[in-house]
JSON list of C-alpha atoms in Angstrom, two decimals:
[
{"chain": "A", "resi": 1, "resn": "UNK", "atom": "CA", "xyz": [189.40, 25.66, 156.05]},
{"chain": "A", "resi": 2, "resn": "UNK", "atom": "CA", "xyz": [187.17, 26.15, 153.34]},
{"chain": "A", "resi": 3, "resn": "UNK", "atom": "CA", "xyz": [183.91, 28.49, 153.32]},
{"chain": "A", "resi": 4, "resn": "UNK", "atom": "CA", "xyz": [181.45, 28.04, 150.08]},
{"chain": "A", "resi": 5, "resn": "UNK", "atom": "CA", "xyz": [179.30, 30.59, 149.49]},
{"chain": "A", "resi": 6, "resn": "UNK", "atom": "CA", "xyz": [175.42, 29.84, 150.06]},
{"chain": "A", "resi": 7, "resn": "UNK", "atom": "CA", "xyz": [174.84, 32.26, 146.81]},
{"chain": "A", "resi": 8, "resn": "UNK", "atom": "CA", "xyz": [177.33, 30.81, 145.04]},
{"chain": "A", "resi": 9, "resn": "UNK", "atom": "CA", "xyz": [176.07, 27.40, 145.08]},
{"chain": "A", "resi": 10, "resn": "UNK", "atom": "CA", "xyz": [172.65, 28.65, 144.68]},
{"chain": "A", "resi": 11, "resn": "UNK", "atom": "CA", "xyz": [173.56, 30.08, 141.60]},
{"chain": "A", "resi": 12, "resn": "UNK", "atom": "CA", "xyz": [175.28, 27.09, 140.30]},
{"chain": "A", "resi": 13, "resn": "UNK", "atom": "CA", "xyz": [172.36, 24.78, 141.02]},
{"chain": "A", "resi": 14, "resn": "UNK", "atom": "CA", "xyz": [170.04, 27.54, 139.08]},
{"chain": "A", "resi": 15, "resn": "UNK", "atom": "CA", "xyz": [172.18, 27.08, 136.31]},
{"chain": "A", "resi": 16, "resn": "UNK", "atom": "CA", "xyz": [172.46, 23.58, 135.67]},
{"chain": "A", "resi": 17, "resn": "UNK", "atom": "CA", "xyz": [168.79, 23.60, 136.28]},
{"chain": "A", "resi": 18, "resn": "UNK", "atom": "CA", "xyz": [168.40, 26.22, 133.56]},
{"chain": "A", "resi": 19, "resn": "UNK", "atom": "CA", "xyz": [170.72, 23.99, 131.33]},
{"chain": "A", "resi": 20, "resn": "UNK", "atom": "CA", "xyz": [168.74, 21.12, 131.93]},
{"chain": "A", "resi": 21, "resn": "UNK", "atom": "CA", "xyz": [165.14, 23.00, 131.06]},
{"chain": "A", "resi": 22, "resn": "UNK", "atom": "CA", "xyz": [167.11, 24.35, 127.93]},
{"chain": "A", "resi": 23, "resn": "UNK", "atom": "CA", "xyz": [167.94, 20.90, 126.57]},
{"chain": "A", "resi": 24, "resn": "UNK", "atom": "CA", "xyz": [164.61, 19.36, 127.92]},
{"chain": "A", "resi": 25, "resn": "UNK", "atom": "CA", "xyz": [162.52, 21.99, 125.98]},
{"chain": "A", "resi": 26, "resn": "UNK", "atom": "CA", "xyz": [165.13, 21.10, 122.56]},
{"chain": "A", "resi": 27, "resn": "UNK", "atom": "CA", "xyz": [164.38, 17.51, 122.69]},
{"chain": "A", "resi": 28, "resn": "UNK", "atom": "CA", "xyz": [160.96, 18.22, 123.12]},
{"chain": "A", "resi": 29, "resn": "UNK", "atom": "CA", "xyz": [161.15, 20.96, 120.57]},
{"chain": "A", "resi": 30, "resn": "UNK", "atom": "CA", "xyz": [163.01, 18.37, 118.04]},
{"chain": "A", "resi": 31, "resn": "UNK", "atom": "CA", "xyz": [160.70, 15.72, 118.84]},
{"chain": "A", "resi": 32, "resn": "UNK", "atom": "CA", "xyz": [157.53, 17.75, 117.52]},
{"chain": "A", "resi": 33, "resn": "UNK", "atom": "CA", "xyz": [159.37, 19.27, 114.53]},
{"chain": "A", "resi": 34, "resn": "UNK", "atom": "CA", "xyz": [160.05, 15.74, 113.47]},
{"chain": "A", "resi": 35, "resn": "UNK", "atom": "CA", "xyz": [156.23, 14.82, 113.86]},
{"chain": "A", "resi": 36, "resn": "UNK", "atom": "CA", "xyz": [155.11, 17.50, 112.27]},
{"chain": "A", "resi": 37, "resn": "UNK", "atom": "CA", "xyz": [156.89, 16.52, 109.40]},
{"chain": "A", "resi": 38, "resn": "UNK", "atom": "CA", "xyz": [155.80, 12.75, 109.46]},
{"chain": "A", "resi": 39, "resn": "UNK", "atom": "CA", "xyz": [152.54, 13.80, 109.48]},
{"chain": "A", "resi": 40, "resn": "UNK", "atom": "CA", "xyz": [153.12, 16.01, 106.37]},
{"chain": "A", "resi": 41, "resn": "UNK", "atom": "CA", "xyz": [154.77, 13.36, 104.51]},
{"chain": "A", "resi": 42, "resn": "UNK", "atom": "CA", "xyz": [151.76, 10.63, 105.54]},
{"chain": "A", "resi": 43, "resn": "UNK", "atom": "CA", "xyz": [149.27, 13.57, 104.18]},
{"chain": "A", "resi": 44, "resn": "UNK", "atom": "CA", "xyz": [151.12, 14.11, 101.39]},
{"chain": "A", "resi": 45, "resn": "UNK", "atom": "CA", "xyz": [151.72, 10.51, 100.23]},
{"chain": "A", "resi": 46, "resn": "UNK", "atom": "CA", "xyz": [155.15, 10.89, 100.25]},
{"chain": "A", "resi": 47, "resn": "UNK", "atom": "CA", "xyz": [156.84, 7.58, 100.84]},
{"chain": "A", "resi": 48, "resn": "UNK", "atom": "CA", "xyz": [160.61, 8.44, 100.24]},
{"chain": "A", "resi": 49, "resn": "UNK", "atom": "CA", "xyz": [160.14, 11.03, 102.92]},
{"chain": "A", "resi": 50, "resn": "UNK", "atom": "CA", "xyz": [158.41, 8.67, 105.41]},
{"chain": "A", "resi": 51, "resn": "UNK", "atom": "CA", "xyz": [161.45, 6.02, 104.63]},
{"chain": "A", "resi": 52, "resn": "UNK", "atom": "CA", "xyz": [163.91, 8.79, 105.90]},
{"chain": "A", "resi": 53, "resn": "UNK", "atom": "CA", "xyz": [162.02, 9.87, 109.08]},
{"chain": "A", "resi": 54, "resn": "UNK", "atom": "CA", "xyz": [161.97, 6.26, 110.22]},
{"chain": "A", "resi": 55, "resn": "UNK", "atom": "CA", "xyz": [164.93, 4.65, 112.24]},
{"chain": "A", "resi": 56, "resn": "UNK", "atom": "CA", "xyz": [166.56, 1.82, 110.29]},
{"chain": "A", "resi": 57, "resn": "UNK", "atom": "CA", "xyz": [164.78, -0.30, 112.67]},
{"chain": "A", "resi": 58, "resn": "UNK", "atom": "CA", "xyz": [161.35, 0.40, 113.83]},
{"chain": "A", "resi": 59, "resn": "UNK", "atom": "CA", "xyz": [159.58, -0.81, 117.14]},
{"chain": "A", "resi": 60, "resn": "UNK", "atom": "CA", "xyz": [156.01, -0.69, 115.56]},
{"chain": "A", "resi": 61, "resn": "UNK", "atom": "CA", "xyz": [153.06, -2.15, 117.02]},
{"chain": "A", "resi": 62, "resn": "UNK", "atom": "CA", "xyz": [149.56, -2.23, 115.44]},
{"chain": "A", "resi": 63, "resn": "UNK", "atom": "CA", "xyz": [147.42, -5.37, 116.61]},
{"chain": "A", "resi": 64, "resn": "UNK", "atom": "CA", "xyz": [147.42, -7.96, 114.40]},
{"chain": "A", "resi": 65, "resn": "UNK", "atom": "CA", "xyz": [144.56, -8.25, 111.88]},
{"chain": "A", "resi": 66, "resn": "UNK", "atom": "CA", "xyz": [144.69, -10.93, 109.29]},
{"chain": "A", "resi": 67, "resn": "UNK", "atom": "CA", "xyz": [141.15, -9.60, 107.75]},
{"chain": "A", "resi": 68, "resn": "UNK", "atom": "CA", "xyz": [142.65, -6.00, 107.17]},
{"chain": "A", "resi": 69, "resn": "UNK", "atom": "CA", "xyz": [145.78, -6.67, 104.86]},
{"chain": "A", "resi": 70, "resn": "UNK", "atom": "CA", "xyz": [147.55, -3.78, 105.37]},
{"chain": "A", "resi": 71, "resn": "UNK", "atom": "CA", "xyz": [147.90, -4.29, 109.29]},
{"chain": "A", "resi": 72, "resn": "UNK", "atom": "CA", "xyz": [150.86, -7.02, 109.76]},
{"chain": "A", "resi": 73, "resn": "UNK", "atom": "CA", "xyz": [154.35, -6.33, 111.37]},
{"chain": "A", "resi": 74, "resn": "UNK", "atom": "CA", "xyz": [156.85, -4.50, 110.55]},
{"chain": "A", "resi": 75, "resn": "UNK", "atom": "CA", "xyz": [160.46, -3.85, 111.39]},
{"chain": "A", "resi": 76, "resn": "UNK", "atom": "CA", "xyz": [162.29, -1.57, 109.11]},
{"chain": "A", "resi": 77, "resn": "UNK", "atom": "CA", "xyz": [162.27, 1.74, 107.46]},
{"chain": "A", "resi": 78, "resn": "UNK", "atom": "CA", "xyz": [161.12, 0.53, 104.28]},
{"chain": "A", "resi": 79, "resn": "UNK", "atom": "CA", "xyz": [158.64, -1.53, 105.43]},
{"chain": "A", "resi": 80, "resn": "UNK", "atom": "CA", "xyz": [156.85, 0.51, 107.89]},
{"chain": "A", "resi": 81, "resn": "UNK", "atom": "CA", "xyz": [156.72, 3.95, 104.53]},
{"chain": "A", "resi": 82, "resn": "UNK", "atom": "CA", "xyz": [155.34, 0.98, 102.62]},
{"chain": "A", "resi": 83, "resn": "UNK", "atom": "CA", "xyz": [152.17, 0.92, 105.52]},
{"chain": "A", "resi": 84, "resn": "UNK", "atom": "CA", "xyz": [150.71, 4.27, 103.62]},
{"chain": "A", "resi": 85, "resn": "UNK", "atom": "CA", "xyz": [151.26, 2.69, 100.08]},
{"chain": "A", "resi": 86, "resn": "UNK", "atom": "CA", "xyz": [149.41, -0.83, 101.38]},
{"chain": "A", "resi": 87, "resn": "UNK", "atom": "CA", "xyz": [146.59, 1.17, 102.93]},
{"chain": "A", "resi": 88, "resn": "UNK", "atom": "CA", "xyz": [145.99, 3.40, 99.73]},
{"chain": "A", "resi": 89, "resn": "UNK", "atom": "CA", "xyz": [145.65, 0.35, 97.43]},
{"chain": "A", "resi": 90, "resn": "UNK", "atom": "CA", "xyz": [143.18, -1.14, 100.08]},
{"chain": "A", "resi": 91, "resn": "UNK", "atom": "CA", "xyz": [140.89, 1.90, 100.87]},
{"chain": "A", "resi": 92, "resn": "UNK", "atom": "CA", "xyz": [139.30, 4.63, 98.84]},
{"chain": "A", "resi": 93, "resn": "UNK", "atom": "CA", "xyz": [141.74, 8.09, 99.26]},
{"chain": "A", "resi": 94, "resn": "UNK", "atom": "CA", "xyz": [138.91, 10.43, 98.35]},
{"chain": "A", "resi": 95, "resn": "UNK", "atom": "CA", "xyz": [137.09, 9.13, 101.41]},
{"chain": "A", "resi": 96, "resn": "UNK", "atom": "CA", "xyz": [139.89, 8.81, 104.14]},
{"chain": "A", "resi": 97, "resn": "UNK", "atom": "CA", "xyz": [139.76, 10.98, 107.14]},
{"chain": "A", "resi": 98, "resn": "UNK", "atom": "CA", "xyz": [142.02, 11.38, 109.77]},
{"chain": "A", "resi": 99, "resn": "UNK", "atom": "CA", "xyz": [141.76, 14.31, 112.18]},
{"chain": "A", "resi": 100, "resn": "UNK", "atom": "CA", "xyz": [144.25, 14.94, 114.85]},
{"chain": "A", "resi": 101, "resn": "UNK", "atom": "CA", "xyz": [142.35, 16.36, 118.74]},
{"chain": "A", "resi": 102, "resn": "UNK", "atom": "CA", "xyz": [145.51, 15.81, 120.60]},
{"chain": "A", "resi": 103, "resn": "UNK", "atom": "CA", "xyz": [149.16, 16.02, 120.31]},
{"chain": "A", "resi": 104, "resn": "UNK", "atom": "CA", "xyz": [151.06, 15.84, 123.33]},
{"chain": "A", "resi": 105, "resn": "UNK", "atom": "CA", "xyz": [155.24, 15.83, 123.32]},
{"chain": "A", "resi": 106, "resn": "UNK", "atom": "CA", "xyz": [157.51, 15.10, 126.55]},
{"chain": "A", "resi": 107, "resn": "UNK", "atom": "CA", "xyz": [160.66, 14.62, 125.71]},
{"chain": "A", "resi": 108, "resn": "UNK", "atom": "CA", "xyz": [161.52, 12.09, 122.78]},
{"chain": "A", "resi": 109, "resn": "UNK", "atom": "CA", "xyz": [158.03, 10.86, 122.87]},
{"chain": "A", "resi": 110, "resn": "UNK", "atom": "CA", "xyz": [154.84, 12.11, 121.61]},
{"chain": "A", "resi": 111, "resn": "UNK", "atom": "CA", "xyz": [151.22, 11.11, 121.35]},
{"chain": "A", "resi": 112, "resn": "UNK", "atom": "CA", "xyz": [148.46, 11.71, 118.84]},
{"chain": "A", "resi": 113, "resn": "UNK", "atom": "CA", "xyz": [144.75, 10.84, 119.08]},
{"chain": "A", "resi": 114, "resn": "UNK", "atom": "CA", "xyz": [141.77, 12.11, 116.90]},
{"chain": "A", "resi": 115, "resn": "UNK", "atom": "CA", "xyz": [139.42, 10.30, 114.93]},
{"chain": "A", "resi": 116, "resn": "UNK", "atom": "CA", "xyz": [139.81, 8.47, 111.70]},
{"chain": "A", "resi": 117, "resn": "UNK", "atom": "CA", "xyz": [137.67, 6.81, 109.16]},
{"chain": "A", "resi": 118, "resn": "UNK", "atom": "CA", "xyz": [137.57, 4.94, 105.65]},
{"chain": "A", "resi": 119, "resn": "UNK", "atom": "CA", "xyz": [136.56, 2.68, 103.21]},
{"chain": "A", "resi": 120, "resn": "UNK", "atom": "CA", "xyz": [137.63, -0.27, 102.18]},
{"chain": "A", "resi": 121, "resn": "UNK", "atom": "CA", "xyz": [137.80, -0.48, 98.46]},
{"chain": "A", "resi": 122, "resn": "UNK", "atom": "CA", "xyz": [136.96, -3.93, 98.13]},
{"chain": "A", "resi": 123, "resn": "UNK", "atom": "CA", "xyz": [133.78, -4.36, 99.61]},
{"chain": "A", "resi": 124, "resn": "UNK", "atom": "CA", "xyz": [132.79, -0.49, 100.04]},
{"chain": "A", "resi": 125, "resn": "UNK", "atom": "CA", "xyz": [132.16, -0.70, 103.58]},
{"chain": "A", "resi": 126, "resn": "UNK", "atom": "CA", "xyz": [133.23, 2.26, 105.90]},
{"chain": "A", "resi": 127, "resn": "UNK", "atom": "CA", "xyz": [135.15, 2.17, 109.24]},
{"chain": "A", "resi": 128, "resn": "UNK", "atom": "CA", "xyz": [135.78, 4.78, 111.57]},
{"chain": "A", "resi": 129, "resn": "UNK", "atom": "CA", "xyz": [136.65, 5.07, 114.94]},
{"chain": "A", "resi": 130, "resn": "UNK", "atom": "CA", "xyz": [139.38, 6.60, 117.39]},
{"chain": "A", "resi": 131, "resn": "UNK", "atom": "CA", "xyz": [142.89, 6.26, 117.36]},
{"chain": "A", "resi": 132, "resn": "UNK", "atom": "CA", "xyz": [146.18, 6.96, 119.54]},
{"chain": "A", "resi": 133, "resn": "UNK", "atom": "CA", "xyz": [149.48, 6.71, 117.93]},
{"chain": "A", "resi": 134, "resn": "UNK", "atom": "CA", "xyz": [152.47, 6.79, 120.55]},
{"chain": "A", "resi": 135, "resn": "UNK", "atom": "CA", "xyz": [155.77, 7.82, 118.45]},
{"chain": "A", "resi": 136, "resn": "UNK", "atom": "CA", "xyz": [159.31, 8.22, 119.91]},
{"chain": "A", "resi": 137, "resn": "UNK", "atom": "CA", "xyz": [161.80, 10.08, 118.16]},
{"chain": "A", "resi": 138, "resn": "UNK", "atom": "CA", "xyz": [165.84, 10.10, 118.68]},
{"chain": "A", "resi": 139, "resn": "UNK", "atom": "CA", "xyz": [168.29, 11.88, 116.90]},
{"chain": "A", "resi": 140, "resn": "UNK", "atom": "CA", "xyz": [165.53, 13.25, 114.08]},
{"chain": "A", "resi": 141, "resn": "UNK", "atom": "CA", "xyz": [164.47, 9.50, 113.33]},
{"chain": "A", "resi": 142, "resn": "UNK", "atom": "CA", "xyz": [161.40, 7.81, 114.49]},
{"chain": "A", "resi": 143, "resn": "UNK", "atom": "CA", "xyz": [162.40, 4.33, 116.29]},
{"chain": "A", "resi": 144, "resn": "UNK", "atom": "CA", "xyz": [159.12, 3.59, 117.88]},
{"chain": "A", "resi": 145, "resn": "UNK", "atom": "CA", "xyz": [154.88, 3.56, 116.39]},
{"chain": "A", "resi": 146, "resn": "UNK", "atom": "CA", "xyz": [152.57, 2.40, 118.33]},
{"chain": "A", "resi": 147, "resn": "UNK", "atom": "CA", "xyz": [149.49, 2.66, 116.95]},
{"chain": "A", "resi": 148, "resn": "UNK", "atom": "CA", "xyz": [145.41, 1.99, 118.71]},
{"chain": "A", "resi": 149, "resn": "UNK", "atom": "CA", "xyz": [142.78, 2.03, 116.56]},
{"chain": "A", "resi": 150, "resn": "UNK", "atom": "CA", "xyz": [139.22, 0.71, 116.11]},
{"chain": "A", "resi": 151, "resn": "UNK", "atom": "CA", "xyz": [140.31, -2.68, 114.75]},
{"chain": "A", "resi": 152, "resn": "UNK", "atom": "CA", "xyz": [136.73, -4.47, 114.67]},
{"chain": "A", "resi": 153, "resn": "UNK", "atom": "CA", "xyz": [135.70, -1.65, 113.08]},
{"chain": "A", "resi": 154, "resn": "UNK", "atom": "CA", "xyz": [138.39, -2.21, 110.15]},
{"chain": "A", "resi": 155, "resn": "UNK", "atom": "CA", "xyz": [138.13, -5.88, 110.12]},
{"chain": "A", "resi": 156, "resn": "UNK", "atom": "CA", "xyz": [134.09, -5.35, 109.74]},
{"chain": "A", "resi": 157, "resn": "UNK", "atom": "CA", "xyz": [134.92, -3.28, 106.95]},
{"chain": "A", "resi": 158, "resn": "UNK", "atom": "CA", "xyz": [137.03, -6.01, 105.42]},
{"chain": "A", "resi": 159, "resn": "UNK", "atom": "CA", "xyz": [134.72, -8.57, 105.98]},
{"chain": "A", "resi": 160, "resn": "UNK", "atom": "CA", "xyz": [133.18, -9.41, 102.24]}
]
């Protein structure tokens, strides 16, 4: 007959706990690093960057506008670093804002919300409002961007 030890298995069951917290907290940890540095890339304009921080495909969601034309879908890589580039050409840079109240990560997913605002440089009307942008990240790549925002507000601003 065999006898297990109460302390022993106690001990075991710590420990793959422990493990688990460990790896839970590295994903997490990865997760914001790799935020961080999208939102460094989208402040610093740098599009090359934002093309390797996205997954080869892309689960992005922003609701449909066809007033605002840098809101449309968008699927890859490419296409979703090319969202910065279409919004620059449409808005005046000295007067977009984009501050960041909240950043929450749990596991491969984070969330940002704040408050942005802008102008669009073809009629010179402002929009502003509040955002949250849902991103997932696995292995160091981001393969999902949701993104809520004020759209009236920006299709307003579009409006000639």
């Amino acid at each position: 007959m065999s006898v297990k030890s109460t302390a022993s298995t106690a001990s075991s069951a710590t420990t793959a706990s422990s493990v688990a917290e460990v790896t839970a907290s590295s994903v997490a940890e990865a997760t914001r690093a790799a935020v961080q540095e999208f939102i460094a890339a989208r402040v610093a304009g740098d599009t090359g960057r934002l093309v390797t921080l996205f997954a080869d495909e892309v689960d992005w969601m922003l609701a449909e506008n066809p007033a605002v034309p840098w809101i449309r879908p968008r699927f890859t890589a490419a296409e979703c670093a090319a969202q910065f580039e279409e919004l620059m050409e449409h808005t005046v840079p000295e007067d977009a804002r984009a501050s960041v109240d909240t950043f929450l990560v749990d596991g491969t997913d984070a969330v940002l919300m704040g408050h942005l605002s802008g102008t669009v440089r073809a009629t010179g009307k402002s929009f502003e409002g509040p955002f949250a942008l849902r991103l997932t990240v696995e292995d160091g790549r981001i393969t999902r961007h949701h993104l809520y925002e004020n759209s009236l507000s920006i299709a307003e601003a579009c409006a000639p």
